[in-house]
PDB file of C-alpha atoms in Angstrom:
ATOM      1  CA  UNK A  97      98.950  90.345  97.323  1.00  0.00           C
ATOM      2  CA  UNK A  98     101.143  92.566  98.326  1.00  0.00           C
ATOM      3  CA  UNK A  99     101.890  96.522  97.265  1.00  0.00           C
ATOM      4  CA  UNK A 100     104.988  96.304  95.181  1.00  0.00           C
ATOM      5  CA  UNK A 101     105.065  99.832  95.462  1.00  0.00           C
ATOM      6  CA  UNK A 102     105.578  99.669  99.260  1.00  0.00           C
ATOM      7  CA  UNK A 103     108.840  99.297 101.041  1.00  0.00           C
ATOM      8  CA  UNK A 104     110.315  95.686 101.548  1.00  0.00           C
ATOM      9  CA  UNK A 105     109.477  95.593 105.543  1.00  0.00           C
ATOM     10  CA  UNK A 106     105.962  96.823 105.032  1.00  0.00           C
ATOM     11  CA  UNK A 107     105.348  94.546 101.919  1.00  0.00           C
ATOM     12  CA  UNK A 108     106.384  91.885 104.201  1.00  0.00           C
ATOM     13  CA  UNK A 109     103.907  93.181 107.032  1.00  0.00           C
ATOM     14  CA  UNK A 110     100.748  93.455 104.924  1.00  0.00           C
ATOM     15  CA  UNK A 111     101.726  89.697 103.787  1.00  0.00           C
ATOM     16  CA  UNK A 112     101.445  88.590 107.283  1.00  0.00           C
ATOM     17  CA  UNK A 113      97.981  90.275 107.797  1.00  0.00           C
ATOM     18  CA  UNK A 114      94.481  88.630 107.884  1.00  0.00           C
ATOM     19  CA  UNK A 115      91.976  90.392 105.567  1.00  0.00           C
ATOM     20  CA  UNK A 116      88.546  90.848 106.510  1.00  0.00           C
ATOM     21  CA  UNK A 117      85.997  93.294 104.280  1.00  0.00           C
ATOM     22  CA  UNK A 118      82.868  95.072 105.709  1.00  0.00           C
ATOM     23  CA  UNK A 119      79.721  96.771 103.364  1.00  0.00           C
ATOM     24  CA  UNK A 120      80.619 100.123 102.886  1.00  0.00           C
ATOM     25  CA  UNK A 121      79.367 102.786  99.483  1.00  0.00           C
ATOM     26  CA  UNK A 122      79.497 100.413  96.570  1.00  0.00           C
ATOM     27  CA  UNK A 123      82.325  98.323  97.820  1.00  0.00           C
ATOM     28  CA  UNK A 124      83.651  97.329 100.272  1.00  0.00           C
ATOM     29  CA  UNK A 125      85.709  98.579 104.073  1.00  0.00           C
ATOM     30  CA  UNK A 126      89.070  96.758 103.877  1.00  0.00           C
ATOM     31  CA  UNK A 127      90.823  95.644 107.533  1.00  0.00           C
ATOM     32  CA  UNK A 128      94.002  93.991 108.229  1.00  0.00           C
ATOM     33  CA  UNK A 129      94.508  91.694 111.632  1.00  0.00           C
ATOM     34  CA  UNK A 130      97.288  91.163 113.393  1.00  0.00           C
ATOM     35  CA  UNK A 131      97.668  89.088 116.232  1.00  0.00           C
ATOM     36  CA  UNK A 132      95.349  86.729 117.829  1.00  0.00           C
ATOM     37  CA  UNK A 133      93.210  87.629 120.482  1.00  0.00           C
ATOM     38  CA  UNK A 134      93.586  87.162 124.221  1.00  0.00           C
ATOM     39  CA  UNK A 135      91.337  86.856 126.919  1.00  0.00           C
ATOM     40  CA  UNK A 136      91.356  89.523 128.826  1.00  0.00           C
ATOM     41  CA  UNK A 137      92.885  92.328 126.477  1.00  0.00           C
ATOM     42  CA  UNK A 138      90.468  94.080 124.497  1.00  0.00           C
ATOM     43  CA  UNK A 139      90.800  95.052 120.206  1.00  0.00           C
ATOM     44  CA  UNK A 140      93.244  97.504 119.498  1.00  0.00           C
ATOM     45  CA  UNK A 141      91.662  99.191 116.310  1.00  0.00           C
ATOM     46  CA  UNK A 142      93.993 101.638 114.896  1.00  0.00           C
ATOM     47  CA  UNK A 143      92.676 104.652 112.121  1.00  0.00           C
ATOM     48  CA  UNK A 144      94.786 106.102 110.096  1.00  0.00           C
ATOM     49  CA  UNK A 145      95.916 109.696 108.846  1.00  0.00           C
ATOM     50  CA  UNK A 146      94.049 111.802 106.235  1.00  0.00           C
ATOM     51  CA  UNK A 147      95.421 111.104 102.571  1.00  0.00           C
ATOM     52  CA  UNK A 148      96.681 107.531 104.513  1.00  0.00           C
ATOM     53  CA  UNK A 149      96.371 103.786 104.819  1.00  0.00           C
ATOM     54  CA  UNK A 150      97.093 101.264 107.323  1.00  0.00           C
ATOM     55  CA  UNK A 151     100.733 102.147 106.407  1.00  0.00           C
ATOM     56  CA  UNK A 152     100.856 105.133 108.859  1.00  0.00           C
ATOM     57  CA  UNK A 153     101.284 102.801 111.328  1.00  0.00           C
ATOM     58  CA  UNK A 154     103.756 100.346 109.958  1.00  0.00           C
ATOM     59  CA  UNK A 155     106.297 101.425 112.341  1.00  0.00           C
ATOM     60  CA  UNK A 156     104.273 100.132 115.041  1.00  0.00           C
ATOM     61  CA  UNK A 157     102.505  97.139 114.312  1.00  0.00           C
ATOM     62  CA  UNK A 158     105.138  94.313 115.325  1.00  0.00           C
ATOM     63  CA  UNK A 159     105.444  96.193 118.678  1.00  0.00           C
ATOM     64  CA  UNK A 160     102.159  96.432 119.345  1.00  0.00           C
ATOM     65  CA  UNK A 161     101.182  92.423 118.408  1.00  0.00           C
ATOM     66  CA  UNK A 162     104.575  91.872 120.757  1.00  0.00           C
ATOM     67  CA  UNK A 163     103.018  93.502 124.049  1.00  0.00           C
ATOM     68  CA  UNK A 164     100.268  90.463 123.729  1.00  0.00           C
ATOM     69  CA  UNK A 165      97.394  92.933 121.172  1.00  0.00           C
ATOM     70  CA  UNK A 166      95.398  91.964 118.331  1.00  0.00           C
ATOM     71  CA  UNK A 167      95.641  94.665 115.923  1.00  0.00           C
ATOM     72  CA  UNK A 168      92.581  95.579 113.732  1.00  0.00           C
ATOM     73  CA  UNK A 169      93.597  98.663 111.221  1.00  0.00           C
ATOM     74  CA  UNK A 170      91.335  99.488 108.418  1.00  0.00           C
ATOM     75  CA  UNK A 171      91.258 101.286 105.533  1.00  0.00           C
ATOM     76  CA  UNK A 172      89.225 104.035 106.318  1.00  0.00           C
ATOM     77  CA  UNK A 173      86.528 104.763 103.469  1.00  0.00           C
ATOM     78  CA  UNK A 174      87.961 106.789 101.015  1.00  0.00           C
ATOM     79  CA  UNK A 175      91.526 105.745 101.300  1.00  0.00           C
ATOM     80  CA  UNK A 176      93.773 102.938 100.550  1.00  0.00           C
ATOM     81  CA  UNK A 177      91.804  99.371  99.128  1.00  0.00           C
ATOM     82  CA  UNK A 178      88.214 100.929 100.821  1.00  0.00           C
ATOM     83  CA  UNK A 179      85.951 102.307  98.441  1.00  0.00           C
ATOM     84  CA  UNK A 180      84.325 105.832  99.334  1.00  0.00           C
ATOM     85  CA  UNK A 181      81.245 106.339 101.197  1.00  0.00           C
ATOM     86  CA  UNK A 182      78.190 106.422  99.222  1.00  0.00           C
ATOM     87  CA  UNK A 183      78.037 110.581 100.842  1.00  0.00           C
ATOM     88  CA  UNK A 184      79.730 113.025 102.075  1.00  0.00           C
ATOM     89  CA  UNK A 185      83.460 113.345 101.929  1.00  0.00           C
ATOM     90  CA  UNK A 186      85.206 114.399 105.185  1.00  0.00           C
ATOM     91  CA  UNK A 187      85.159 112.214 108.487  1.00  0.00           C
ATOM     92  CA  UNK A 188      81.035 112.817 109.305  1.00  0.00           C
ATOM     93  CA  UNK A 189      80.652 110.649 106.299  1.00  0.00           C
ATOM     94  CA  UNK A 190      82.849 107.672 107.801  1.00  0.00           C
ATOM     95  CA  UNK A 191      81.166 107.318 110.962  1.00  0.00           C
ATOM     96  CA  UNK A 192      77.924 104.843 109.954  1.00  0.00           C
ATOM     97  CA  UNK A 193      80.615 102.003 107.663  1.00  0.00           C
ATOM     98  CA  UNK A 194      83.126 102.641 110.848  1.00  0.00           C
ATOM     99  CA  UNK A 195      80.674 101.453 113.651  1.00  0.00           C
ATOM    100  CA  UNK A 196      78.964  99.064 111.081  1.00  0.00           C
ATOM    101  CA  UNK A 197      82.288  97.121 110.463  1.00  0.00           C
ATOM    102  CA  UNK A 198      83.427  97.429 114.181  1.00  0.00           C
ATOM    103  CA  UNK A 199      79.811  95.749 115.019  1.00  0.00           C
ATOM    104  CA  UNK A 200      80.419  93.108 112.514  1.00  0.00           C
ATOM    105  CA  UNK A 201      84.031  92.315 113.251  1.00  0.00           C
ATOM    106  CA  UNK A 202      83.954  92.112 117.050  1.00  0.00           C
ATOM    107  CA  UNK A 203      80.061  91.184 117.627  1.00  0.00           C
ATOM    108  CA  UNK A 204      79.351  93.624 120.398  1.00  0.00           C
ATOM    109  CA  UNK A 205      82.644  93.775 121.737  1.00  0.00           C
ATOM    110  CA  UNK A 206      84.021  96.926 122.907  1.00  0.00           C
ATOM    111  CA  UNK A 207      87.756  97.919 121.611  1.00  0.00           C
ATOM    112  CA  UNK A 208      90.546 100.242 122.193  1.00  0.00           C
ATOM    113  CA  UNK A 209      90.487 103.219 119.531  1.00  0.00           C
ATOM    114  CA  UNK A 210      93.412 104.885 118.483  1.00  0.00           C
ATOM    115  CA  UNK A 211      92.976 107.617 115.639  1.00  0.00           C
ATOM    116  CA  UNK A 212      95.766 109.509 114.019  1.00  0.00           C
ATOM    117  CA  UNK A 213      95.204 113.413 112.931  1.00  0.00           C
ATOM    118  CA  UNK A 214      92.440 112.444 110.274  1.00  0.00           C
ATOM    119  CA  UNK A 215      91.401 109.044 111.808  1.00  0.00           C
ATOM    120  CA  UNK A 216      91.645 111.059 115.426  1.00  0.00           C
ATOM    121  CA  UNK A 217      89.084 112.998 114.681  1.00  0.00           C
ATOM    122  CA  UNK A 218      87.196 110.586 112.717  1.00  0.00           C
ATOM    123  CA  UNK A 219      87.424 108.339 115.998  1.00  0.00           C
ATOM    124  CA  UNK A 220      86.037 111.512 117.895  1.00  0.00           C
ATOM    125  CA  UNK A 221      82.782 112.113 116.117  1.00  0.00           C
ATOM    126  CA  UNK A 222      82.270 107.934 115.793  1.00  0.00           C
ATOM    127  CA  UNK A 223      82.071 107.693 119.892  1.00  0.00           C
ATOM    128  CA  UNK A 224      80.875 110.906 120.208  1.00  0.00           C
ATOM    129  CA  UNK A 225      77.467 109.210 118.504  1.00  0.00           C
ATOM    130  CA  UNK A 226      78.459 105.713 119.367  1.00  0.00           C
ATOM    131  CA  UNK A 227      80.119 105.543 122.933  1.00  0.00           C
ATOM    132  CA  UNK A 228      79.613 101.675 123.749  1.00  0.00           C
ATOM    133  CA  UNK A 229      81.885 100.842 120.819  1.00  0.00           C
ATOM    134  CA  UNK A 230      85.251 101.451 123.154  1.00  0.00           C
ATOM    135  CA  UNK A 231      86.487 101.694 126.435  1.00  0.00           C
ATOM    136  CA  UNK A 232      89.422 103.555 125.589  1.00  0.00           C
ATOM    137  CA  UNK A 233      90.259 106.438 123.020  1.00  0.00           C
ATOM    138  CA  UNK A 234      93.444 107.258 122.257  1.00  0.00           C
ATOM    139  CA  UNK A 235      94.251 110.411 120.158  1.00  0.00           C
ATOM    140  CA  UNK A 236      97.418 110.822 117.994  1.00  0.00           C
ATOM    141  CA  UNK A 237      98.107 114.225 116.137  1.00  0.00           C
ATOM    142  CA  UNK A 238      94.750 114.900 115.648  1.00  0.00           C
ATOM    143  CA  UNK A 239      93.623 118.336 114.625  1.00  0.00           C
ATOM    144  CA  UNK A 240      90.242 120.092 115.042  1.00  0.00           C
ATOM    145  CA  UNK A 241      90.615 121.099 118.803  1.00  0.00           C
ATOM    146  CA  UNK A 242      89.870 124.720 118.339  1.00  0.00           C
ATOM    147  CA  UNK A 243      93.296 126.218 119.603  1.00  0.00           C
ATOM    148  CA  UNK A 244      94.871 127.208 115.891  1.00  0.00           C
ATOM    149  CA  UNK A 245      93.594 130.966 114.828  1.00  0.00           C
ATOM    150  CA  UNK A 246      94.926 129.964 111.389  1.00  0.00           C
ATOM    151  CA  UNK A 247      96.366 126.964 109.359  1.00  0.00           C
ATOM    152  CA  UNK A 248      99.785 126.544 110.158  1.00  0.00           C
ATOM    153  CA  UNK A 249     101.091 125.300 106.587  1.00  0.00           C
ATOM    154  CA  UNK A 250     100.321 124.757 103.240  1.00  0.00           C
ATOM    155  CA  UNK A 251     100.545 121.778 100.723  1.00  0.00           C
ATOM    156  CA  UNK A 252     101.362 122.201  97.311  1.00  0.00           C
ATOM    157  CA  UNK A 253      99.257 120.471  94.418  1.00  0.00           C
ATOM    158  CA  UNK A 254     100.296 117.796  92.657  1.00  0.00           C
ATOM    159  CA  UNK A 255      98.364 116.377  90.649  1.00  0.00           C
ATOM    160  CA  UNK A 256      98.198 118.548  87.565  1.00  0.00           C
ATOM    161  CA  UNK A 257     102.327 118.438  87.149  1.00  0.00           C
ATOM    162  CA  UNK A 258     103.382 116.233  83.947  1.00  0.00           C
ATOM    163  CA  UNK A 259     105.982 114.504  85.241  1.00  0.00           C
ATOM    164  CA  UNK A 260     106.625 112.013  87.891  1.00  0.00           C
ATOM    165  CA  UNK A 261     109.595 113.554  89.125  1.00  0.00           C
ATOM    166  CA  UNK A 262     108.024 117.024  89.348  1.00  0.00           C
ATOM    167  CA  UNK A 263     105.100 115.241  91.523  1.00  0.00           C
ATOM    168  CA  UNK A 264     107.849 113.741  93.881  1.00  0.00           C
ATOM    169  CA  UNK A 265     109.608 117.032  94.671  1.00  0.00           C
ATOM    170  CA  UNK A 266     106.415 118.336  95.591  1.00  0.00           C
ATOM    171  CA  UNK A 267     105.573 115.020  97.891  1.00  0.00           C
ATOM    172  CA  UNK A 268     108.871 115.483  99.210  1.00  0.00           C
ATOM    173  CA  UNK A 269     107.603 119.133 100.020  1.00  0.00           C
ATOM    174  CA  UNK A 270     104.627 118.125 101.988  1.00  0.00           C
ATOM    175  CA  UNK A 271     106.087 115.349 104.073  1.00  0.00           C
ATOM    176  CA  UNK A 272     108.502 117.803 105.240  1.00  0.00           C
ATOM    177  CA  UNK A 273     105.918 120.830 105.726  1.00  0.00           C
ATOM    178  CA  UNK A 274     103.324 118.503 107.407  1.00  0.00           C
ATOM    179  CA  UNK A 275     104.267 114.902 108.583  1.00  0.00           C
ATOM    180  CA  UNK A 276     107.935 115.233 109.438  1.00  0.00           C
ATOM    181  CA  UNK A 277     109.924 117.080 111.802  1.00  0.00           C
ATOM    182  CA  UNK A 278     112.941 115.479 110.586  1.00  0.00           C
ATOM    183  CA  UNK A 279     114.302 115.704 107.158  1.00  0.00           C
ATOM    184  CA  UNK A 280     116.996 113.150 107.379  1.00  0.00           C
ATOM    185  CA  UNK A 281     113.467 110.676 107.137  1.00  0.00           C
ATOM    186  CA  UNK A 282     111.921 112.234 103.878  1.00  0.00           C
ATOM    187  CA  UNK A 283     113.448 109.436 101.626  1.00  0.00           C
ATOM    188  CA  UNK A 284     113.455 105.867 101.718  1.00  0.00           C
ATOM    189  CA  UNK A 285     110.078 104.370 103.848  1.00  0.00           C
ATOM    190  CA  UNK A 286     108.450 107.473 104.258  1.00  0.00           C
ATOM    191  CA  UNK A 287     108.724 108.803 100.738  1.00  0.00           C
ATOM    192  CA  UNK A 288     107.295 105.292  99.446  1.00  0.00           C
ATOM    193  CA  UNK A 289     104.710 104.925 101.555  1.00  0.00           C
ATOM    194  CA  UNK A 290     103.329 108.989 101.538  1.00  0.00           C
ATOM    195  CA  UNK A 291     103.131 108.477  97.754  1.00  0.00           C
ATOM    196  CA  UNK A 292     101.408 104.978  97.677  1.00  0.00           C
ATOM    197  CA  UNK A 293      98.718 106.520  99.850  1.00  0.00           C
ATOM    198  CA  UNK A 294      98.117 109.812  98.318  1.00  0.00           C
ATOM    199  CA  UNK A 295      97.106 108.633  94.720  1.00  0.00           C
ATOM    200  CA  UNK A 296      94.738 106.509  96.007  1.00  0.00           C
ATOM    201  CA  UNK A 297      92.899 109.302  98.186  1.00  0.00           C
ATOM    202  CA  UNK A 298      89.487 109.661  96.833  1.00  0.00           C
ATOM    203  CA  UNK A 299      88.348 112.378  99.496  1.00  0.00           C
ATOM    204  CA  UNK A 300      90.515 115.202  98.557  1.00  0.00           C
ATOM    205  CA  UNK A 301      87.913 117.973  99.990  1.00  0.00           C
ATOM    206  CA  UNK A 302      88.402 117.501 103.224  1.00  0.00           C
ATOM    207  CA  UNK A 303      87.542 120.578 105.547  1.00  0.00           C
ATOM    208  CA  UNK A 304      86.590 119.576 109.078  1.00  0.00           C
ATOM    209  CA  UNK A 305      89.838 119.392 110.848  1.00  0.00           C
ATOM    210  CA  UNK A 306      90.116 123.250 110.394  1.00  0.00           C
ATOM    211  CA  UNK A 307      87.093 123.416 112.388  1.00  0.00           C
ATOM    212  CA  UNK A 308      86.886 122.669 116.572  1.00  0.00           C
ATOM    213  CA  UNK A 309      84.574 119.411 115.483  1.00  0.00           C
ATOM    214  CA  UNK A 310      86.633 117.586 117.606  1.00  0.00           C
ATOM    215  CA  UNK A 311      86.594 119.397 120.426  1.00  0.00           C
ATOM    216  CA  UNK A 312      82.923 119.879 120.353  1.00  0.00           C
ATOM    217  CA  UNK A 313      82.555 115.801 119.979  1.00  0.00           C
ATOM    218  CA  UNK A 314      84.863 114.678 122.967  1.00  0.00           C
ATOM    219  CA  UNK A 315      81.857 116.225 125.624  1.00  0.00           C
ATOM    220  CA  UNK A 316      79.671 112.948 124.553  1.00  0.00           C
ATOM    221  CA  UNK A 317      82.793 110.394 124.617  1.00  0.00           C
ATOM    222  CA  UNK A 318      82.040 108.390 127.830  1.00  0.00           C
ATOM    223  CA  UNK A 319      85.401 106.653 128.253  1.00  0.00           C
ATOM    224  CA  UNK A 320      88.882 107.526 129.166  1.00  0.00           C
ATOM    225  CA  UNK A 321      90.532 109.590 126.698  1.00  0.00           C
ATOM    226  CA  UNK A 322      94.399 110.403 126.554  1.00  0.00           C
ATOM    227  CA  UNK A 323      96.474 112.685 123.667  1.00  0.00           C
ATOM    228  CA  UNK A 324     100.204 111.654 122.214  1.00  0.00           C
ATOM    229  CA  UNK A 325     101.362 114.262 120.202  1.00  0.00           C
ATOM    230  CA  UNK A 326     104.849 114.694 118.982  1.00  0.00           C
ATOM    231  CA  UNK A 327     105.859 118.410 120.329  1.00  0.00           C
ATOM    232  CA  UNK A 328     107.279 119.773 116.713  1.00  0.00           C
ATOM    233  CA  UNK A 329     103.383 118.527 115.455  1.00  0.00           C
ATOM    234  CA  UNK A 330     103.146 120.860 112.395  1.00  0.00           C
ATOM    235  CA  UNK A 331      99.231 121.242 112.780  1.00  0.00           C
ATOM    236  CA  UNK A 332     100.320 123.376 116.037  1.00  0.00           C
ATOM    237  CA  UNK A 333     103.549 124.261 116.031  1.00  0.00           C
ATOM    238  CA  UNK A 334     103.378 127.559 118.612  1.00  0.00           C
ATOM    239  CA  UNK A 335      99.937 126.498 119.463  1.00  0.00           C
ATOM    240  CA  UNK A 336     100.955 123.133 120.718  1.00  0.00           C
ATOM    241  CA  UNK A 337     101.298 123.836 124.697  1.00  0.00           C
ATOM    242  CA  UNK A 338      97.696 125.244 123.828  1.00  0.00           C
ATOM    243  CA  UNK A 339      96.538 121.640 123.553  1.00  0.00           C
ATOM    244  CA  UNK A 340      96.041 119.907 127.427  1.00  0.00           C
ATOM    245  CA  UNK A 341      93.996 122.774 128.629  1.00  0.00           C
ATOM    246  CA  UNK A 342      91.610 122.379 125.784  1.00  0.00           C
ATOM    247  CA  UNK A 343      91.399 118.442 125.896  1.00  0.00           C
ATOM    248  CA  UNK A 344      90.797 119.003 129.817  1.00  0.00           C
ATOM    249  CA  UNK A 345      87.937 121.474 129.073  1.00  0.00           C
ATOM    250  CA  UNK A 346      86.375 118.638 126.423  1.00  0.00           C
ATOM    251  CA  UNK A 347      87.061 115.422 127.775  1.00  0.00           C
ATOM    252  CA  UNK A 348      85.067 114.452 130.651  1.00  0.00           C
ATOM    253  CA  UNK A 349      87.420 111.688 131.461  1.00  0.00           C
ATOM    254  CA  UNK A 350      90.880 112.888 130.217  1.00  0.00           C
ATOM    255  CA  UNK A 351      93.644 110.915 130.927  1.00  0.00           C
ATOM    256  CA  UNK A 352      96.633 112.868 130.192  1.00  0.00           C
ATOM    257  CA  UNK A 353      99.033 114.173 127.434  1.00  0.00           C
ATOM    258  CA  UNK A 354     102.077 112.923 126.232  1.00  0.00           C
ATOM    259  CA  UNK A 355     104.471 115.035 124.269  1.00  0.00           C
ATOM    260  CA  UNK A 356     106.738 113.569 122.956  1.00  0.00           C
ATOM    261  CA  UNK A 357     110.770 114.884 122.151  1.00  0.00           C
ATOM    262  CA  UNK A 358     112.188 114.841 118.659  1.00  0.00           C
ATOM    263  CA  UNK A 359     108.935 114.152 116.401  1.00  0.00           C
ATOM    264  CA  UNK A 360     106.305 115.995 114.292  1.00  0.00           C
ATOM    265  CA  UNK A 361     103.031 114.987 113.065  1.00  0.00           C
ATOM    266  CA  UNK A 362     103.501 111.327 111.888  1.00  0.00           C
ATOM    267  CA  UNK A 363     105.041 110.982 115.531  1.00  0.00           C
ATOM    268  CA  UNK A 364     104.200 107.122 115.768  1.00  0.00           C
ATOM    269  CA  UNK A 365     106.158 106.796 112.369  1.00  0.00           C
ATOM    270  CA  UNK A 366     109.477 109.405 113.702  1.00  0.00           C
ATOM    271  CA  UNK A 367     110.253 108.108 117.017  1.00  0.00           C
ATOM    272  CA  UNK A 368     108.235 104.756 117.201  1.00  0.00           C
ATOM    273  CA  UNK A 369     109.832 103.262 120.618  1.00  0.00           C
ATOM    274  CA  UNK A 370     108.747 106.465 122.115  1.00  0.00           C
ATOM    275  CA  UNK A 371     105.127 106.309 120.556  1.00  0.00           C
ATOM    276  CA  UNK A 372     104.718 102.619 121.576  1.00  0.00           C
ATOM    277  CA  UNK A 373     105.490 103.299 125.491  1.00  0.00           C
ATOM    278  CA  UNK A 374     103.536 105.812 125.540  1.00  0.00           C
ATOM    279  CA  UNK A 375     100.430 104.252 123.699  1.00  0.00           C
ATOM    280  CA  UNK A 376     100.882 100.908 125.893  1.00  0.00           C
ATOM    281  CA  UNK A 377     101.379 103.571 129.293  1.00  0.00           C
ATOM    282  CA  UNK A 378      98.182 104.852 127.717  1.00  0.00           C
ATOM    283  CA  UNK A 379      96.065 101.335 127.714  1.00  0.00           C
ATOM    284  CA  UNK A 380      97.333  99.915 130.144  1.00  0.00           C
TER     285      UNK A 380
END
């Protein structure tokens, strides 16, 4: 069943989707399909943002299934319908249910990874330890490259306020400091689906992606790997030109950088026509 807490166009989305559920803690590792899969074109499996869902890339999906791909976008532990690992609580800990699931799902078959910020590095340390799982990675927003000498903003809790509207200022807050470049896109879709997916994070100690973790991982990735980052990305800001040197210096087989014009963090979710090109430029 649907979220009725989710906007009409994405309630719609998640009805379309085919459900599948992998062994993961004491549940279970929810992932939606879209699309049906062609010989020829390998599994796009798309990971989501920290404190996300699938959502973060409802802007995308119909695109994506469009160009002739068969979508696979979990849940990642933690978030959304998947319950938590059994340890740890940052992206180390989602590595072993990730490449379980992906083993399960596609029997052997290599994919296309895409990770956003969170699920970016996530996707990182998983072929960092795992390489045959894809032939492609893909890296959206994603933080942990060793380039920042400090954070470069700062949530405010929300949790402990009283009253719904007090906790929706302060989500209206954090898109804007974090996800956001423009704040004509705060309300409406946005707004609905940042809250949906933040009550329902049950890793809220996250520390890695202030670390380099990621670049440290990409050394052991094996396969192509190319960057799409929207140039007002909030986890750089300054620091963001700082980024293709140090992904060339990782990456044994980097691919390129695309920055894109007019977008922030959730770039896939600000200027989606641009993020699609760019992705499919990046496959292809």
């Amino acid at each position: 069943m649907a979220d009725s807490s989710l906007p009409p166009e994405v309630q719609h989305l998640e009805a379309l989707a085919v459900r599948h559920a992998t062994p993961c803690g004491a549940g279970e590792m929810v992932w939606h399909v879209w699309g049906e899969a062609r010989q020829g074109e390998r599994p796009l499996v798309l990971l989501h943002g920290g404190s996300g869902s699938w959502t973060h890339w409802a802007r995308n999906i119909e695109a994506l299934v469009a160009a002739g791909r068969q979508l696979w976008v979990p849940d990642l532990p933690g978030f959304g319908d998947s319950a938590a690992p059994l340890s740890g609580g940052d992206a180390d800990a989602l590595v072993a249910p990730l490449r379980d699931g992906l083993q399960t799902l596609l029997g052997g078959t290599p994919c296309d990874l895409v990770g956003f910020s969170f699920g970016g590095m996530t996707a990182g340390l998983l072929l960092a330890a795992h390489p045959e799982l894809a032939e492609r990675l893909v890296l959206v927003g994603a933080p942990a490259m060793g380039v920042v000498p400090q954070r470069q903003f700062e949530l405010k809790a929300w949790r402990h306020l009283s009253t719904a509207q007090e906790q929706l200022a302060i989500h209206r807050h954090n898109l804007g400091v974090l996800m956001l470049h423009d704040a004509r896109l705060i309300d409406g879709a946005a707004l609905q689906i940042h809250v949906a997916n933040v009550v329902r994070d049950r890793m809220p100690r996250r520390r890695l992606a202030h670390t380099d973790i990621l670049a440290r991982s990409l050394p052991q990735v094996t396969c192509p790997v190319h960057a799409i980052y929207g140039e007002h990305d909030a986890l750089y800001k300054i620091w963001i030109h700082q980024l293709e040197a140090a992904f060339v210096a990782a990456a044994p087989q980097f691919g390129g950088m695309h920055l894109l014009p007019g977008a922030g963090h959730w770039v896939q979710f600000e200027q989606p026509q641009l993020f699609n090109a760019a992705l499919l430029a990046a496959l292809a």
